[in-house]
Short mmCIF file of C-alpha atoms and ligand atoms in Angstrom, two decimals:
data_model
loop_
_atom_site.label_atom_id
_atom_site.label_comp_id
_atom_site.label_asym_id
_atom_site.label_seq_id
_atom_site.Cartn_x
_atom_site.Cartn_y
_atom_site.Cartn_z
CA MET A 1 0.53 0.32 -0.03
CA ARG A 2 1.63 3.26 -1.10
CA HIS A 3 0.72 5.98 1.21
CA PHE A 4 -1.54 8.77 0.62
CA SER A 5 -1.60 11.01 3.89
CA TRP A 6 -1.32 15.25 3.15
CA GLY A 7 1.16 16.64 6.46
CA LYS A 8 2.82 20.19 6.72
CA GLU A 9 5.48 18.89 4.02
CA ASN A 10 3.03 18.95 1.53
CA GLU A 11 1.55 22.73 2.62
CA VAL A 12 1.27 25.42 0.41
CA PHE A 13 0.95 27.93 2.61
CA LEU A 14 -2.77 29.08 0.19
CA ALA A 15 -5.29 28.08 2.38
CA GLN A 16 -7.38 26.93 -0.99
CA ILE A 17 -4.92 24.97 -2.08
CA ASP A 18 -3.46 23.47 0.87
CA ALA A 19 -7.37 22.04 1.19
CA GLU A 20 -7.61 21.35 -2.00
CA HIS A 21 -4.88 19.23 -1.92
CA ARG A 22 -5.94 17.43 1.98
CA ASP A 23 -9.11 16.70 -0.29
CA LEU A 24 -6.78 14.98 -3.05
CA PHE A 25 -4.89 12.62 -0.59
CA ARG A 26 -7.87 12.22 1.30
CA VAL A 27 -10.01 10.70 -2.12
CA ALA A 28 -6.75 8.53 -3.55
CA ASP A 29 -6.58 7.00 0.05
CA GLU A 30 -10.54 6.22 -0.24
CA LEU A 31 -9.70 4.48 -3.98
CA GLN A 32 -6.25 2.46 -2.46
CA HIS A 33 -8.48 0.95 0.38
CA ALA A 34 -10.98 0.01 -1.69
CA ILE A 35 -9.48 -1.14 -4.30
CA ALA A 36 -6.85 -3.61 -1.41
CA GLY A 37 -10.17 -4.47 0.20
CA GLY A 38 -11.86 -6.23 -2.68
CA ALA A 39 -14.37 -3.35 -3.35
CA PRO A 40 -17.37 -3.88 -6.10
CA ALA A 41 -16.55 -2.97 -9.22
CA ALA A 42 -19.23 -0.09 -9.46
CA GLN A 43 -17.62 1.28 -5.66
CA VAL A 44 -14.34 1.26 -7.50
CA LYS A 45 -16.02 3.44 -10.12
CA VAL A 46 -17.25 6.14 -7.94
CA HIS A 47 -13.71 6.45 -5.88
CA LEU A 48 -12.16 6.70 -9.58
CA HIS A 49 -14.28 9.08 -11.22
CA SER A 50 -13.73 11.16 -7.87
CA LEU A 51 -10.46 11.87 -8.34
CA VAL A 52 -10.75 12.56 -12.04
CA ALA A 53 -12.43 15.31 -11.10
CA HIS A 54 -11.69 15.80 -8.52
CA ALA A 55 -7.41 16.05 -9.62
CA GLU A 56 -9.74 18.02 -12.96
CA GLU A 57 -11.38 20.44 -10.77
CA HIS A 58 -8.32 21.30 -8.77
CA PHE A 59 -5.92 21.60 -11.77
CA SER A 60 -7.74 23.82 -13.68
CA HIS A 61 -8.16 26.42 -10.43
CA GLU A 62 -3.75 26.51 -9.82
CA GLU A 63 -3.45 27.38 -13.78
CA TRP A 64 -6.43 29.83 -13.50
CA LEU A 65 -4.30 30.79 -10.25
CA MET A 66 -1.19 31.26 -12.42
CA GLN A 67 -2.12 32.86 -14.78
CA SER A 68 -4.03 35.75 -12.91
CA THR A 69 -1.18 36.65 -11.01
CA SER A 70 1.31 36.65 -14.96
CA TYR A 71 2.95 33.58 -12.58
CA PRO A 72 7.13 33.22 -14.29
CA SER A 73 6.45 29.26 -14.12
CA PHE A 74 3.29 29.37 -15.26
CA GLY A 75 4.49 26.49 -18.88
CA TRP A 76 6.84 24.31 -16.55
CA HIS A 77 4.47 23.57 -13.60
CA LYS A 78 1.40 22.90 -16.06
CA GLN A 79 3.15 20.68 -17.94
CA GLN A 80 3.25 18.32 -14.71
CA HIS A 81 -0.11 18.51 -14.36
CA GLU A 82 -0.78 17.56 -18.32
CA THR A 83 1.55 14.71 -17.31
CA ALA A 84 -1.01 13.42 -14.41
CA ARG A 85 -3.77 14.21 -16.52
CA ARG A 86 -2.58 11.39 -19.20
CA ARG A 87 -1.38 8.90 -16.62
CA LEU A 88 -5.42 9.52 -15.09
CA LYS A 89 -6.03 8.94 -18.68
CA LEU A 90 -4.34 5.86 -19.13
CA PHE A 91 -4.94 4.03 -16.12
CA VAL A 92 -8.26 4.58 -15.80
CA PRO A 93 -9.56 2.51 -18.24
CA LEU A 94 -7.27 -0.25 -16.58
CA ILE A 95 -8.20 -0.30 -12.78
CA GLU A 96 -11.85 0.08 -14.13
CA SER A 97 -11.64 -3.03 -16.04
CA GLY A 98 -9.79 -4.76 -12.57
CA ASP A 99 -5.75 -5.02 -13.41
CA ALA A 100 -5.01 -4.91 -10.46
CA GLU A 101 -0.88 -4.50 -11.44
CA ALA A 102 -2.05 -1.24 -13.35
CA GLY A 103 -3.76 -0.39 -10.07
CA ASP A 104 -0.34 -0.60 -8.36
CA LEU A 105 1.98 0.84 -10.54
CA PHE A 106 -0.65 3.69 -11.38
CA PHE A 107 -0.26 4.02 -7.13
CA GLU A 108 2.88 4.30 -7.47
CA PHE A 109 2.93 7.49 -9.74
CA LEU A 110 0.57 8.57 -7.98
CA SER A 111 1.86 8.71 -4.57
CA GLY A 112 5.33 10.27 -6.08
CA TRP A 113 4.11 12.50 -8.17
CA LEU A 114 1.60 13.94 -5.24
CA GLU A 115 4.36 14.04 -2.66
CA ASP A 116 7.13 15.61 -5.80
CA HIS A 117 4.94 18.20 -7.26
CA THR A 118 3.22 20.05 -3.55
CA THR A 119 6.65 19.81 -2.34
CA VAL A 120 8.00 21.79 -4.57
CA THR A 121 6.04 23.26 -7.34
CA ASP A 122 3.37 23.90 -5.88
CA ARG A 123 5.40 25.04 -2.76
CA MET A 124 6.70 27.38 -5.23
CA MET A 125 3.35 29.09 -6.87
CA GLY A 126 2.48 29.18 -3.19
CA ALA A 127 5.66 31.79 -2.50
CA TYR A 128 4.75 33.79 -6.05
CA VAL A 129 1.05 33.95 -5.33
CA ARG A 130 1.62 34.94 -1.14
CA ASN A 131 4.17 37.64 -2.69
CA TYR A 132 2.04 38.85 -5.72
CA GLU A 133 -1.17 38.80 -3.21
CA ARG A 134 0.75 41.42 -0.93
CA ALA A 135 2.06 43.50 -4.00
CA HIS A 136 -1.34 44.20 -5.40
CA GLY A 137 -3.10 44.25 -2.08
CA ALA A 138 -5.00 41.21 -2.97
CA THR A 139 -6.69 39.22 -1.37
CA THR A 140 -7.39 35.26 -4.22
CA PHE A 141 -9.74 33.81 -2.55
CA ALA A 142 -12.07 36.15 -0.16
CA GLY A 143 -15.20 33.87 0.50
CA TRP A 144 -14.16 30.60 -1.13
CA PRO A 145 -16.17 28.32 1.01
CA GLY A 146 -14.98 24.83 2.27
CA VAL A 147 -11.69 26.28 3.23
CA GLY A 148 -10.25 24.60 6.32
CA GLU A 149 -12.25 22.13 5.95
CA PRO A 150 -11.00 18.86 7.46
CA ALA A 151 -10.01 16.19 5.53
CA GLY A 152 -12.23 13.62 5.36
CA ALA A 153 -15.43 15.59 5.57
CA ALA A 154 -17.56 14.44 2.79
CA ALA A 155 -18.57 11.16 2.81
CA PRO A 156 -16.64 9.09 0.16
CA THR A 157 -19.27 7.74 -2.58
CA ALA A 158 -20.46 11.15 -2.92
CA ALA A 159 -21.70 12.26 -6.17
CA PRO A 160 -18.01 15.31 -7.12
CA GLU A 161 -19.45 18.88 -5.97
CA GLU A 162 -20.71 20.96 -9.01
CA PRO A 163 -17.15 22.68 -10.37
CA ARG A 164 -17.33 25.78 -8.17
CA ALA A 165 -16.53 29.53 -10.07
CA PHE A 166 -13.71 30.94 -9.00
CA PRO A 167 -12.75 34.40 -7.48
CA LYS A 168 -11.66 36.91 -9.60
CA THR A 169 -8.73 38.54 -7.99
CA VAL A 170 -9.15 42.15 -7.29
CA GLN A 171 -6.04 44.30 -8.75
CA PHE A 172 -5.04 47.77 -10.20
CA CYS A 173 -4.75 48.81 -14.02
CA LYS A 174 -1.31 49.52 -14.15
CA ALA A 175 -2.44 52.58 -16.44
CA CYS A 176 -5.05 53.65 -15.20
CA GLY A 177 -5.04 52.72 -11.14
CA ASP A 178 -8.67 51.37 -11.38
CA GLN A 179 -9.54 49.06 -9.01
CA THR A 180 -11.36 46.42 -12.66
CA THR A 181 -12.14 42.83 -13.15
CA HIS A 182 -8.88 42.30 -15.70
CA GLU A 183 -7.73 41.30 -19.22
CA MET A 184 -3.68 39.66 -18.60
CA ARG A 185 -1.58 41.64 -21.27
CA PRO A 186 2.30 41.48 -21.41
CA GLY A 187 3.93 43.22 -19.47
CA GLY A 188 1.01 43.16 -17.50
CA LEU A 189 -2.55 44.32 -15.35
CA VAL A 190 -4.68 46.38 -18.34
CA CYS A 191 -8.08 47.51 -17.82
CA VAL A 192 -10.89 46.67 -20.52
CA LYS A 193 -11.18 50.08 -20.04
CA CYS A 194 -7.50 50.70 -20.80
CA ILE A 195 -7.45 47.88 -23.82
CA GLY A 196 -9.95 49.60 -25.98
CA ARG A 197 -8.55 53.07 -25.30
CA SER A 198 -5.10 50.95 -26.71
CA VAL A 199 -6.93 49.71 -29.32
CA SER A 200 -8.50 52.40 -30.83
CA ALA A 201 -5.04 54.71 -30.69
CA GLU A 202 -3.73 52.26 -32.31
CA LEU A 203 -5.74 52.41 -35.13
CA ASP A 204 -6.41 56.07 -35.29
CA ARG A 205 -2.07 55.53 -35.97
CA ASP A 206 -3.61 53.42 -39.10
FE1 LIG B 1 0.13 22.48 -9.15
#
C-alpha cells in the first residue's frame, strides 16, 4: 500500500490550495483502500471518477491562479499537471477493468507525483502568489467556501461537487490605477477600459 496522507510538509500556505490538496490525498487513499479491500467494481468506479473530478478541478484552479497572477513558471508547472492528466487517462480504464497490476503502478506513480509536486512545484507557486497578493493588495481567495474543512469531511461515495466558480482577484489597472476586473496583456494587467483606449489609438495611427 502506498502512503496518501497530507501533512505539514505538503503545505503551500494558500488555504484554498491546501484544502484541495488534502481532498486529493484523501480521495486517492479511499480509492486505494476500496481496491485493496476488494470493493465491488461499481464502488471502485465511483472512487476513480471522484479522483478524476477532484484532480481536474484542482488543476484548473491552480492554472487559473497562475495565469491570473502572471506566474513566470506557469508552463513548467502546467506540464507537470499534463503528465498527471495523461496518466489518469491511461490508468483509469485499466483499473476499471480490474487490472490489479495497473492499480499498483498507478498508486506508485500518484504517491510520488503528489509528494514531489506539492512539496516543490506547488510550494514555489504558493510563495509567488503570496508575494503577488502583498504587492497588489489582492485577496485571491477571499470568500471561498470550504477553506479549512477537515480532511475526510465528505462521504466517500458522495457525487463530485459541481465545479465552483473561481473568484476574480481584486487587482488594479497598471495604466489608470482603478480597481478592476482584468484582462491579461504582455507586460502586466490592464483594465478593459484602457485596453479599449490603446486599441483605438492603434487604429487611429493606421
Ligand atoms: Fe500544481
